[in-house]
mmCIF file with all atom_site columns, C-alpha atoms in Angstrom:
data_model
loop_
_atom_site.group_PDB
_atom_site.id
_atom_site.type_symbol
_atom_site.label_atom_id
_atom_site.label_alt_id
_atom_site.label_comp_id
_atom_site.label_asym_id
_atom_site.label_entity_id
_atom_site.label_seq_id
_atom_site.pdbx_PDB_ins_code
_atom_site.Cartn_x
_atom_site.Cartn_y
_atom_site.Cartn_z
_atom_site.occupancy
_atom_site.B_iso_or_equiv
_atom_site.pdbx_formal_charge
_atom_site.auth_seq_id
_atom_site.auth_comp_id
_atom_site.auth_asym_id
_atom_site.auth_atom_id
_atom_site.pdbx_PDB_model_num
ATOM 1   C CA . ARG J 1 1   ? 101.207 65.479  97.061  1.00 0.00 ? 1   ARG J CA 1
ATOM 2   C CA . PRO J 1 2   ? 103.677 62.974  97.930  1.00 0.00 ? 2   PRO J CA 1
ATOM 3   C CA . GLY J 1 3   ? 105.651 63.677  101.140 1.00 0.00 ? 3   GLY J CA 1
ATOM 4   C CA . GLY J 1 4   ? 104.063 67.207  101.792 1.00 0.00 ? 4   GLY J CA 1
ATOM 5   C CA . MET J 1 5   ? 105.767 70.203  102.550 1.00 0.00 ? 5   MET J CA 1
ATOM 6   C CA . VAL J 1 6   ? 106.571 72.395  105.491 1.00 0.00 ? 6   VAL J CA 1
ATOM 7   C CA . ALA J 1 7   ? 107.126 76.121  105.847 1.00 0.00 ? 7   ALA J CA 1
ATOM 8   C CA . ALA J 1 8   ? 108.850 78.222  108.569 1.00 0.00 ? 8   ALA J CA 1
ATOM 9   C CA . GLY J 1 9   ? 107.888 81.562  109.762 1.00 0.00 ? 9   GLY J CA 1
ATOM 10  C CA . ALA J 1 10  ? 110.015 83.371  112.526 1.00 0.00 ? 10  ALA J CA 1
ATOM 11  C CA . LEU J 1 11  ? 108.286 81.398  115.393 1.00 0.00 ? 11  LEU J CA 1
ATOM 12  C CA . HIS J 1 12  ? 105.898 78.729  113.887 1.00 0.00 ? 12  HIS J CA 1
ATOM 13  C CA . PHE J 1 13  ? 105.556 76.194  111.408 1.00 0.00 ? 13  PHE J CA 1
ATOM 14  C CA . VAL J 1 14  ? 103.040 75.281  109.051 1.00 0.00 ? 14  VAL J CA 1
ATOM 15  C CA . ALA J 1 15  ? 102.794 71.484  107.278 1.00 0.00 ? 15  ALA J CA 1
ATOM 16  C CA . LEU J 1 16  ? 101.027 70.000  104.666 1.00 0.00 ? 16  LEU J CA 1
ATOM 17  C CA . SER J 1 17  ? 100.835 66.324  105.336 1.00 0.00 ? 17  SER J CA 1
ATOM 18  C CA . SER J 1 18  ? 100.891 63.435  102.370 1.00 0.00 ? 18  SER J CA 1
ATOM 19  C CA . TYR J 1 19  ? 97.185  63.012  103.511 1.00 0.00 ? 19  TYR J CA 1
ATOM 20  C CA . GLY J 1 20  ? 96.074  67.070  102.769 1.00 0.00 ? 20  GLY J CA 1
ATOM 21  C CA . GLU J 1 21  ? 96.198  67.647  106.162 1.00 0.00 ? 21  GLU J CA 1
ATOM 22  C CA . VAL J 1 22  ? 97.370  71.008  107.280 1.00 0.00 ? 22  VAL J CA 1
ATOM 23  C CA . LEU J 1 23  ? 99.198  71.110  110.552 1.00 0.00 ? 23  LEU J CA 1
ATOM 24  C CA . THR J 1 24  ? 100.900 74.166  112.577 1.00 0.00 ? 24  THR J CA 1
ATOM 25  C CA . TRP J 1 25  ? 102.898 74.040  115.324 1.00 0.00 ? 25  TRP J CA 1
ATOM 26  C CA . GLY J 1 26  ? 104.970 76.842  117.435 1.00 0.00 ? 26  GLY J CA 1
ATOM 27  C CA . ARG J 1 27  ? 103.774 80.260  118.197 1.00 0.00 ? 27  ARG J CA 1
ATOM 28  C CA . VAL J 1 28  ? 100.578 80.191  116.466 1.00 0.00 ? 28  VAL J CA 1
ATOM 29  C CA . GLY J 1 29  ? 98.588  83.090  115.770 1.00 0.00 ? 29  GLY J CA 1
ATOM 30  C CA . GLY J 1 30  ? 94.767  82.957  114.463 1.00 0.00 ? 30  GLY J CA 1
ATOM 31  C CA . ALA J 1 31  ? 94.825  79.199  113.319 1.00 0.00 ? 31  ALA J CA 1
ATOM 32  C CA . PHE J 1 32  ? 93.287  77.906  116.716 1.00 0.00 ? 32  PHE J CA 1
ATOM 33  C CA . GLY J 1 33  ? 91.696  81.421  118.284 1.00 0.00 ? 33  GLY J CA 1
ATOM 34  C CA . PRO J 1 34  ? 91.808  84.951  118.246 1.00 0.00 ? 34  PRO J CA 1
ATOM 35  C CA . GLU J 1 35  ? 95.158  85.093  120.142 1.00 0.00 ? 35  GLU J CA 1
ATOM 36  C CA . ALA J 1 36  ? 98.566  83.686  119.563 1.00 0.00 ? 36  ALA J CA 1
ATOM 37  C CA . GLN J 1 37  ? 99.069  80.293  121.421 1.00 0.00 ? 37  GLN J CA 1
ATOM 38  C CA . LEU J 1 38  ? 102.146 78.238  121.830 1.00 0.00 ? 38  LEU J CA 1
ATOM 39  C CA . GLN J 1 39  ? 101.674 75.073  120.555 1.00 0.00 ? 39  GLN J CA 1
ATOM 40  C CA . LEU J 1 40  ? 104.750 72.351  120.928 1.00 0.00 ? 40  LEU J CA 1
ATOM 41  C CA . THR J 1 41  ? 103.473 69.622  118.868 1.00 0.00 ? 41  THR J CA 1
ATOM 42  C CA . PRO J 1 42  ? 101.995 69.617  115.127 1.00 0.00 ? 42  PRO J CA 1
ATOM 43  C CA . LYS J 1 43  ? 98.059  69.828  115.409 1.00 0.00 ? 43  LYS J CA 1
ATOM 44  C CA . GLY J 1 44  ? 95.607  70.197  112.521 1.00 0.00 ? 44  GLY J CA 1
ATOM 45  C CA . VAL J 1 45  ? 93.880  73.253  111.536 1.00 0.00 ? 45  VAL J CA 1
ATOM 46  C CA . GLN J 1 46  ? 89.961  72.248  111.823 1.00 0.00 ? 46  GLN J CA 1
ATOM 47  C CA . ALA J 1 47  ? 88.831  75.001  110.032 1.00 0.00 ? 47  ALA J CA 1
ATOM 48  C CA . LEU J 1 48  ? 90.473  73.826  106.360 1.00 0.00 ? 48  LEU J CA 1
ATOM 49  C CA . LEU J 1 49  ? 89.807  70.299  107.240 1.00 0.00 ? 49  LEU J CA 1
ATOM 50  C CA . GLY J 1 50  ? 87.917  68.418  103.827 1.00 0.00 ? 50  GLY J CA 1
ATOM 51  C CA . MET J 1 51  ? 89.398  72.084  101.894 1.00 0.00 ? 51  MET J CA 1
ATOM 52  C CA . HIS J 1 52  ? 91.945  69.549  99.694  1.00 0.00 ? 52  HIS J CA 1
ATOM 53  C CA . VAL J 1 53  ? 94.945  71.897  100.197 1.00 0.00 ? 53  VAL J CA 1
ATOM 54  C CA . VAL J 1 54  ? 98.043  71.778  97.584  1.00 0.00 ? 54  VAL J CA 1
ATOM 55  C CA . GLN J 1 55  ? 100.101 73.999  99.310  1.00 0.00 ? 55  GLN J CA 1
ATOM 56  C CA . VAL J 1 56  ? 101.097 76.247  102.465 1.00 0.00 ? 56  VAL J CA 1
ATOM 57  C CA . ALA J 1 57  ? 103.349 79.185  103.030 1.00 0.00 ? 57  ALA J CA 1
ATOM 58  C CA . ALA J 1 58  ? 104.420 80.619  106.429 1.00 0.00 ? 58  ALA J CA 1
ATOM 59  C CA . GLY J 1 59  ? 105.356 84.448  106.710 1.00 0.00 ? 59  GLY J CA 1
ATOM 60  C CA . TRP J 1 60  ? 106.929 86.140  109.918 1.00 0.00 ? 60  TRP J CA 1
ATOM 61  C CA . ASP J 1 61  ? 103.700 85.472  111.803 1.00 0.00 ? 61  ASP J CA 1
ATOM 62  C CA . HIS J 1 62  ? 101.339 84.637  109.336 1.00 0.00 ? 62  HIS J CA 1
ATOM 63  C CA . SER J 1 63  ? 100.220 81.789  107.302 1.00 0.00 ? 63  SER J CA 1
ATOM 64  C CA . LEU J 1 64  ? 98.585  80.967  103.602 1.00 0.00 ? 64  LEU J CA 1
ATOM 65  C CA . ALA J 1 65  ? 96.784  77.558  102.481 1.00 0.00 ? 65  ALA J CA 1
ATOM 66  C CA . LEU J 1 66  ? 96.285  77.325  98.762  1.00 0.00 ? 66  LEU J CA 1
ATOM 67  C CA . THR J 1 67  ? 93.670  74.743  97.665  1.00 0.00 ? 67  THR J CA 1
ATOM 68  C CA . SER J 1 68  ? 93.267  72.619  94.412  1.00 0.00 ? 68  SER J CA 1
ATOM 69  C CA . GLY J 1 69  ? 90.498  74.905  93.397  1.00 0.00 ? 69  GLY J CA 1
ATOM 70  C CA . GLY J 1 70  ? 92.417  77.817  93.674  1.00 0.00 ? 70  GLY J CA 1
ATOM 71  C CA . GLU J 1 71  ? 91.108  79.121  96.758  1.00 0.00 ? 71  GLU J CA 1
ATOM 72  C CA . VAL J 1 72  ? 93.592  80.917  99.707  1.00 0.00 ? 72  VAL J CA 1
ATOM 73  C CA . PHE J 1 73  ? 93.095  80.829  103.268 1.00 0.00 ? 73  PHE J CA 1
ATOM 74  C CA . ALA J 1 74  ? 94.936  82.920  105.257 1.00 0.00 ? 74  ALA J CA 1
ATOM 75  C CA . TRP J 1 75  ? 95.432  83.484  109.210 1.00 0.00 ? 75  TRP J CA 1
ATOM 76  C CA . GLY J 1 76  ? 97.512  85.184  111.694 1.00 0.00 ? 76  GLY J CA 1
ATOM 77  C CA . ALA J 1 77  ? 99.461  88.677  112.257 1.00 0.00 ? 77  ALA J CA 1
ATOM 78  C CA . HIS J 1 78  ? 97.471  91.263  109.977 1.00 0.00 ? 78  HIS J CA 1
ATOM 79  C CA . ALA J 1 79  ? 99.347  94.560  111.028 1.00 0.00 ? 79  ALA J CA 1
ATOM 80  C CA . SER J 1 80  ? 100.781 95.257  107.649 1.00 0.00 ? 80  SER J CA 1
ATOM 81  C CA . GLY J 1 81  ? 97.991  94.054  105.510 1.00 0.00 ? 81  GLY J CA 1
ATOM 82  C CA . ALA J 1 82  ? 99.496  90.802  104.761 1.00 0.00 ? 82  ALA J CA 1
ATOM 83  C CA . LEU J 1 83  ? 96.182  88.997  104.982 1.00 0.00 ? 83  LEU J CA 1
ATOM 84  C CA . GLY J 1 84  ? 94.573  91.420  102.370 1.00 0.00 ? 84  GLY J CA 1
ATOM 85  C CA . VAL J 1 85  ? 91.058  92.713  103.178 1.00 0.00 ? 85  VAL J CA 1
ATOM 86  C CA . LEU J 1 86  ? 89.587  91.458  106.196 1.00 0.00 ? 86  LEU J CA 1
ATOM 87  C CA . HIS J 1 87  ? 85.849  89.920  106.174 1.00 0.00 ? 87  HIS J CA 1
ATOM 88  C CA . SER J 1 88  ? 83.251  92.025  107.875 1.00 0.00 ? 88  SER J CA 1
ATOM 89  C CA . ASP J 1 89  ? 83.317  89.100  110.917 1.00 0.00 ? 89  ASP J CA 1
ATOM 90  C CA . GLN J 1 90  ? 86.985  89.499  111.517 1.00 0.00 ? 90  GLN J CA 1
ATOM 91  C CA . ASP J 1 91  ? 87.772  92.280  113.663 1.00 0.00 ? 91  ASP J CA 1
ATOM 92  C CA . PRO J 1 92  ? 90.197  94.557  112.720 1.00 0.00 ? 92  PRO J CA 1
ATOM 93  C CA . THR J 1 93  ? 91.521  95.754  116.135 1.00 0.00 ? 93  THR J CA 1
ATOM 94  C CA . ARG J 1 94  ? 92.869  92.352  116.834 1.00 0.00 ? 94  ARG J CA 1
ATOM 95  C CA . ARG J 1 95  ? 96.121  91.355  116.218 1.00 0.00 ? 95  ARG J CA 1
ATOM 96  C CA . TYR J 1 96  ? 95.420  88.063  114.853 1.00 0.00 ? 96  TYR J CA 1
ATOM 97  C CA . ALA J 1 97  ? 92.952  87.271  112.259 1.00 0.00 ? 97  ALA J CA 1
ATOM 98  C CA . SER J 1 98  ? 91.394  83.434  112.354 1.00 0.00 ? 98  SER J CA 1
ATOM 99  C CA . VAL J 1 99  ? 91.545  81.374  109.413 1.00 0.00 ? 99  VAL J CA 1
ATOM 100 C CA . HIS J 1 100 ? 89.383  83.054  106.663 1.00 0.00 ? 100 HIS J CA 1
ATOM 101 C CA . ARG J 1 101 ? 89.322  82.723  102.934 1.00 0.00 ? 101 ARG J CA 1
ATOM 102 C CA . ILE J 1 102 ? 90.857  85.756  100.934 1.00 0.00 ? 102 ILE J CA 1
ATOM 103 C CA . GLU J 1 103 ? 88.677  87.676  98.333  1.00 0.00 ? 103 GLU J CA 1
ATOM 104 C CA . LEU J 1 104 ? 91.207  86.841  95.259  1.00 0.00 ? 104 LEU J CA 1
ATOM 105 C CA . GLU J 1 105 ? 88.425  86.177  92.227  1.00 0.00 ? 105 GLU J CA 1
ATOM 106 C CA . SER J 1 106 ? 89.306  89.451  90.723  1.00 0.00 ? 106 SER J CA 1
ATOM 107 C CA . VAL J 1 107 ? 92.745  88.432  90.043  1.00 0.00 ? 107 VAL J CA 1
ATOM 108 C CA . GLY J 1 108 ? 91.754  84.906  88.438  1.00 0.00 ? 108 GLY J CA 1
ATOM 109 C CA . ARG J 1 109 ? 92.916  81.648  89.504  1.00 0.00 ? 109 ARG J CA 1
ATOM 110 C CA . VAL J 1 110 ? 95.411  81.266  92.074  1.00 0.00 ? 110 VAL J CA 1
ATOM 111 C CA . LEU J 1 111 ? 98.482  78.744  91.206  1.00 0.00 ? 111 LEU J CA 1
ATOM 112 C CA . GLU J 1 112 ? 101.163 79.278  93.991  1.00 0.00 ? 112 GLU J CA 1
ATOM 113 C CA . VAL J 1 113 ? 101.187 81.466  96.860  1.00 0.00 ? 113 VAL J CA 1
ATOM 114 C CA . ALA J 1 114 ? 104.120 82.616  99.005  1.00 0.00 ? 114 ALA J CA 1
ATOM 115 C CA . CYS J 1 115 ? 104.874 84.969  102.340 1.00 0.00 ? 115 CYS J CA 1
ATOM 116 C CA . GLY J 1 116 ? 107.476 87.260  103.186 1.00 0.00 ? 116 GLY J CA 1
ATOM 117 C CA . ARG J 1 117 ? 108.194 89.025  106.487 1.00 0.00 ? 117 ARG J CA 1
ATOM 118 C CA . PHE J 1 118 ? 104.982 91.199  106.456 1.00 0.00 ? 118 PHE J CA 1
ATOM 119 C CA . HIS J 1 119 ? 103.110 90.565  103.084 1.00 0.00 ? 119 HIS J CA 1
ATOM 120 C CA . SER J 1 120 ? 101.808 87.951  100.881 1.00 0.00 ? 120 SER J CA 1
ATOM 121 C CA . ALA J 1 121 ? 102.191 86.832  97.126  1.00 0.00 ? 121 ALA J CA 1
ATOM 122 C CA . PHE J 1 122 ? 100.086 85.229  94.809  1.00 0.00 ? 122 PHE J CA 1
ATOM 123 C CA . LEU J 1 123 ? 100.856 83.734  91.445  1.00 0.00 ? 123 LEU J CA 1
ATOM 124 C CA . ALA J 1 124 ? 97.739  83.958  89.080  1.00 0.00 ? 124 ALA J CA 1
ATOM 125 C CA . VAL J 1 125 ? 96.424  83.709  85.897  1.00 0.00 ? 125 VAL J CA 1
ATOM 126 C CA . ALA J 1 126 ? 92.944  85.442  84.503  1.00 0.00 ? 126 ALA J CA 1
ATOM 127 C CA . GLU J 1 127 ? 90.037  82.862  84.317  1.00 0.00 ? 127 GLU J CA 1
ATOM 128 C CA . ASP J 1 128 ? 89.878  83.330  80.317  1.00 0.00 ? 128 ASP J CA 1
ATOM 129 C CA . LEU J 1 129 ? 93.985  82.615  79.913  1.00 0.00 ? 129 LEU J CA 1
ATOM 130 C CA . GLN J 1 130 ? 94.103  79.267  81.968  1.00 0.00 ? 130 GLN J CA 1
ATOM 131 C CA . GLY J 1 131 ? 96.381  76.941  80.004  1.00 0.00 ? 131 GLY J CA 1
ATOM 132 C CA . SER J 1 132 ? 97.368  79.681  77.813  1.00 0.00 ? 132 SER J CA 1
ATOM 133 C CA . LYS J 1 133 ? 101.031 78.925  76.938  1.00 0.00 ? 133 LYS J CA 1
ATOM 134 C CA . ASP J 1 134 ? 101.217 82.811  75.886  1.00 0.00 ? 134 ASP J CA 1
ATOM 135 C CA . LYS J 1 135 ? 100.729 84.547  79.471  1.00 0.00 ? 135 LYS J CA 1
ATOM 136 C CA . PRO J 1 136 ? 102.720 82.850  82.440  1.00 0.00 ? 136 PRO J CA 1
ATOM 137 C CA . GLY J 1 137 ? 100.611 85.040  84.713  1.00 0.00 ? 137 GLY J CA 1
ATOM 138 C CA . ASP J 1 138 ? 100.504 87.906  87.200  1.00 0.00 ? 138 ASP J CA 1
ATOM 139 C CA . VAL J 1 139 ? 102.173 88.270  90.621  1.00 0.00 ? 139 VAL J CA 1
ATOM 140 C CA . TRP J 1 140 ? 99.837  90.154  93.214  1.00 0.00 ? 140 TRP J CA 1
ATOM 141 C CA . LEU J 1 141 ? 100.933 91.279  96.320  1.00 0.00 ? 141 LEU J CA 1
ATOM 142 C CA . CYS J 1 142 ? 99.085  92.489  99.534  1.00 0.00 ? 142 CYS J CA 1
ATOM 143 C CA . GLY J 1 143 ? 101.029 93.895  102.799 1.00 0.00 ? 143 GLY J CA 1
ATOM 144 C CA . LEU J 1 144 ? 103.834 96.175  102.909 1.00 0.00 ? 144 LEU J CA 1
ATOM 145 C CA . GLY J 1 145 ? 106.791 93.781  102.873 1.00 0.00 ? 145 GLY J CA 1
ATOM 146 C CA . LEU J 1 146 ? 108.209 96.148  105.507 1.00 0.00 ? 146 LEU J CA 1
ATOM 147 C CA . PRO J 1 147 ? 107.335 97.241  109.340 1.00 0.00 ? 147 PRO J CA 1
ATOM 148 C CA . PRO J 1 148 ? 104.999 100.254 108.480 1.00 0.00 ? 148 PRO J CA 1
ATOM 149 C CA . SER J 1 149 ? 107.368 102.293 110.220 1.00 0.00 ? 149 SER J CA 1
ATOM 150 C CA . GLU J 1 150 ? 110.180 101.393 107.567 1.00 0.00 ? 150 GLU J CA 1
ATOM 151 C CA . HIS J 1 151 ? 107.848 101.285 104.237 1.00 0.00 ? 151 HIS J CA 1
ATOM 152 C CA . PRO J 1 152 ? 108.592 104.426 101.905 1.00 0.00 ? 152 PRO J CA 1
ATOM 153 C CA . ALA J 1 153 ? 104.952 105.081 101.895 1.00 0.00 ? 153 ALA J CA 1
ATOM 154 C CA . SER J 1 154 ? 105.591 106.223 105.791 1.00 0.00 ? 154 SER J CA 1
ATOM 155 C CA . LEU J 1 155 ? 108.244 108.398 105.055 1.00 0.00 ? 155 LEU J CA 1
ATOM 156 C CA . ARG J 1 156 ? 108.069 112.284 105.784 1.00 0.00 ? 156 ARG J CA 1
ATOM 157 C CA . GLU J 1 157 ? 108.343 113.067 102.230 1.00 0.00 ? 157 GLU J CA 1
ATOM 158 C CA . GLY J 1 158 ? 106.001 110.500 101.032 1.00 0.00 ? 158 GLY J CA 1
ATOM 159 C CA . ALA J 1 159 ? 108.236 109.308 98.055  1.00 0.00 ? 159 ALA J CA 1
ATOM 160 C CA . PRO J 1 160 ? 110.426 105.990 97.709  1.00 0.00 ? 160 PRO J CA 1
ATOM 161 C CA . ALA J 1 161 ? 114.403 106.574 98.639  1.00 0.00 ? 161 ALA J CA 1
ATOM 162 C CA . GLY J 1 162 ? 116.237 105.887 95.188  1.00 0.00 ? 162 GLY J CA 1
ATOM 163 C CA . GLY J 1 163 ? 116.191 107.134 91.547  1.00 0.00 ? 163 GLY J CA 1
ATOM 164 C CA . ALA J 1 164 ? 113.825 106.407 88.981  1.00 0.00 ? 164 ALA J CA 1
ATOM 165 C CA . GLY J 1 165 ? 114.002 102.951 87.041  1.00 0.00 ? 165 GLY J CA 1
ATOM 166 C CA . ARG J 1 166 ? 115.354 100.894 90.198  1.00 0.00 ? 166 ARG J CA 1
ATOM 167 C CA . LEU J 1 167 ? 114.078 97.740  91.172  1.00 0.00 ? 167 LEU J CA 1
ATOM 168 C CA . GLU J 1 168 ? 113.215 99.003  94.705  1.00 0.00 ? 168 GLU J CA 1
ATOM 169 C CA . ASP J 1 169 ? 110.695 101.471 92.732  1.00 0.00 ? 169 ASP J CA 1
ATOM 170 C CA . ALA J 1 170 ? 109.389 98.702  90.774  1.00 0.00 ? 170 ALA J CA 1
ATOM 171 C CA . LEU J 1 171 ? 108.700 96.256  93.632  1.00 0.00 ? 171 LEU J CA 1
ATOM 172 C CA . ALA J 1 172 ? 107.612 99.404  96.124  1.00 0.00 ? 172 ALA J CA 1
ATOM 173 C CA . LEU J 1 173 ? 103.188 99.739  96.631  1.00 0.00 ? 173 LEU J CA 1
ATOM 174 C CA . PRO J 1 174 ? 101.837 102.757 94.932  1.00 0.00 ? 174 PRO J CA 1
ATOM 175 C CA . LEU J 1 175 ? 102.082 105.657 97.697  1.00 0.00 ? 175 LEU J CA 1
ATOM 176 C CA . THR J 1 176 ? 98.442  106.209 96.991  1.00 0.00 ? 176 THR J CA 1
ATOM 177 C CA . SER J 1 177 ? 97.530  102.252 97.515  1.00 0.00 ? 177 SER J CA 1
ATOM 178 C CA . SER J 1 178 ? 95.887  101.299 100.998 1.00 0.00 ? 178 SER J CA 1
ATOM 179 C CA . LEU J 1 179 ? 96.973  97.792  102.220 1.00 0.00 ? 179 LEU J CA 1
ATOM 180 C CA . ARG J 1 180 ? 94.962  96.005  99.803  1.00 0.00 ? 180 ARG J CA 1
ATOM 181 C CA . LEU J 1 181 ? 95.953  93.907  96.769  1.00 0.00 ? 181 LEU J CA 1
ATOM 182 C CA . ASN J 1 182 ? 98.199  95.098  93.804  1.00 0.00 ? 182 ASN J CA 1
ATOM 183 C CA . ARG J 1 183 ? 99.832  93.882  90.810  1.00 0.00 ? 183 ARG J CA 1
ATOM 184 C CA . ILE J 1 184 ? 103.491 93.659  90.804  1.00 0.00 ? 184 ILE J CA 1
ATOM 185 C CA . ASP J 1 185 ? 104.730 94.403  87.134  1.00 0.00 ? 185 ASP J CA 1
ATOM 186 C CA . VAL J 1 186 ? 106.982 91.465  86.195  1.00 0.00 ? 186 VAL J CA 1
ATOM 187 C CA . ARG J 1 187 ? 108.045 92.040  82.841  1.00 0.00 ? 187 ARG J CA 1
ATOM 188 C CA . ARG J 1 188 ? 109.564 95.202  84.318  1.00 0.00 ? 188 ARG J CA 1
ATOM 189 C CA . VAL J 1 189 ? 111.402 93.707  87.424  1.00 0.00 ? 189 VAL J CA 1
ATOM 190 C CA . VAL J 1 190 ? 112.882 90.969  84.826  1.00 0.00 ? 190 VAL J CA 1
ATOM 191 C CA . GLU J 1 191 ? 113.945 93.661  82.326  1.00 0.00 ? 191 GLU J CA 1
ATOM 192 C CA . MET J 1 192 ? 115.704 95.685  85.427  1.00 0.00 ? 192 MET J CA 1
ATOM 193 C CA . MET J 1 193 ? 117.472 92.625  86.559  1.00 0.00 ? 193 MET J CA 1
ATOM 194 C CA . GLY J 1 194 ? 119.023 91.627  83.302  1.00 0.00 ? 194 GLY J CA 1
#
């Protein structure tokens, strides 16, 4: 990737050098240990050395890295489920998770990653449809997209605000779901937008 890339979170940055090294700086959580650290200059994320990373993304207080093989690595704040389901070696009571691979085999091959404030998104194609021009892929989401206190799932009545058929409803997580991976109906969203 000539020239690399950079992504900005609320108080941190993550970059991919033209040599494939992942660097981060700012108020960084999880990349260099279990707590947030102030890193004033770009520093390599040792856990990702030799992984052939092709894309990085930064959320409010978490980061993602995508490898050429479709593996996704995540680190940082996990309070709203933005990092998916944590491995058993990660302490769920800690605010920050260290660098770990997200289990995404069930969604197919991940082609692109993105982060929002409190969520992460993955564009993936089923393994049997790779290279198919008929199916562009599915978007998968983990995390709330909002602080827990503001998400519809935490409202007293337990139902999203607004009427049926609204874009917000198409993007909202099902109220019965936990903070795990959820498929977004892209066709429905596109239909509603236009």
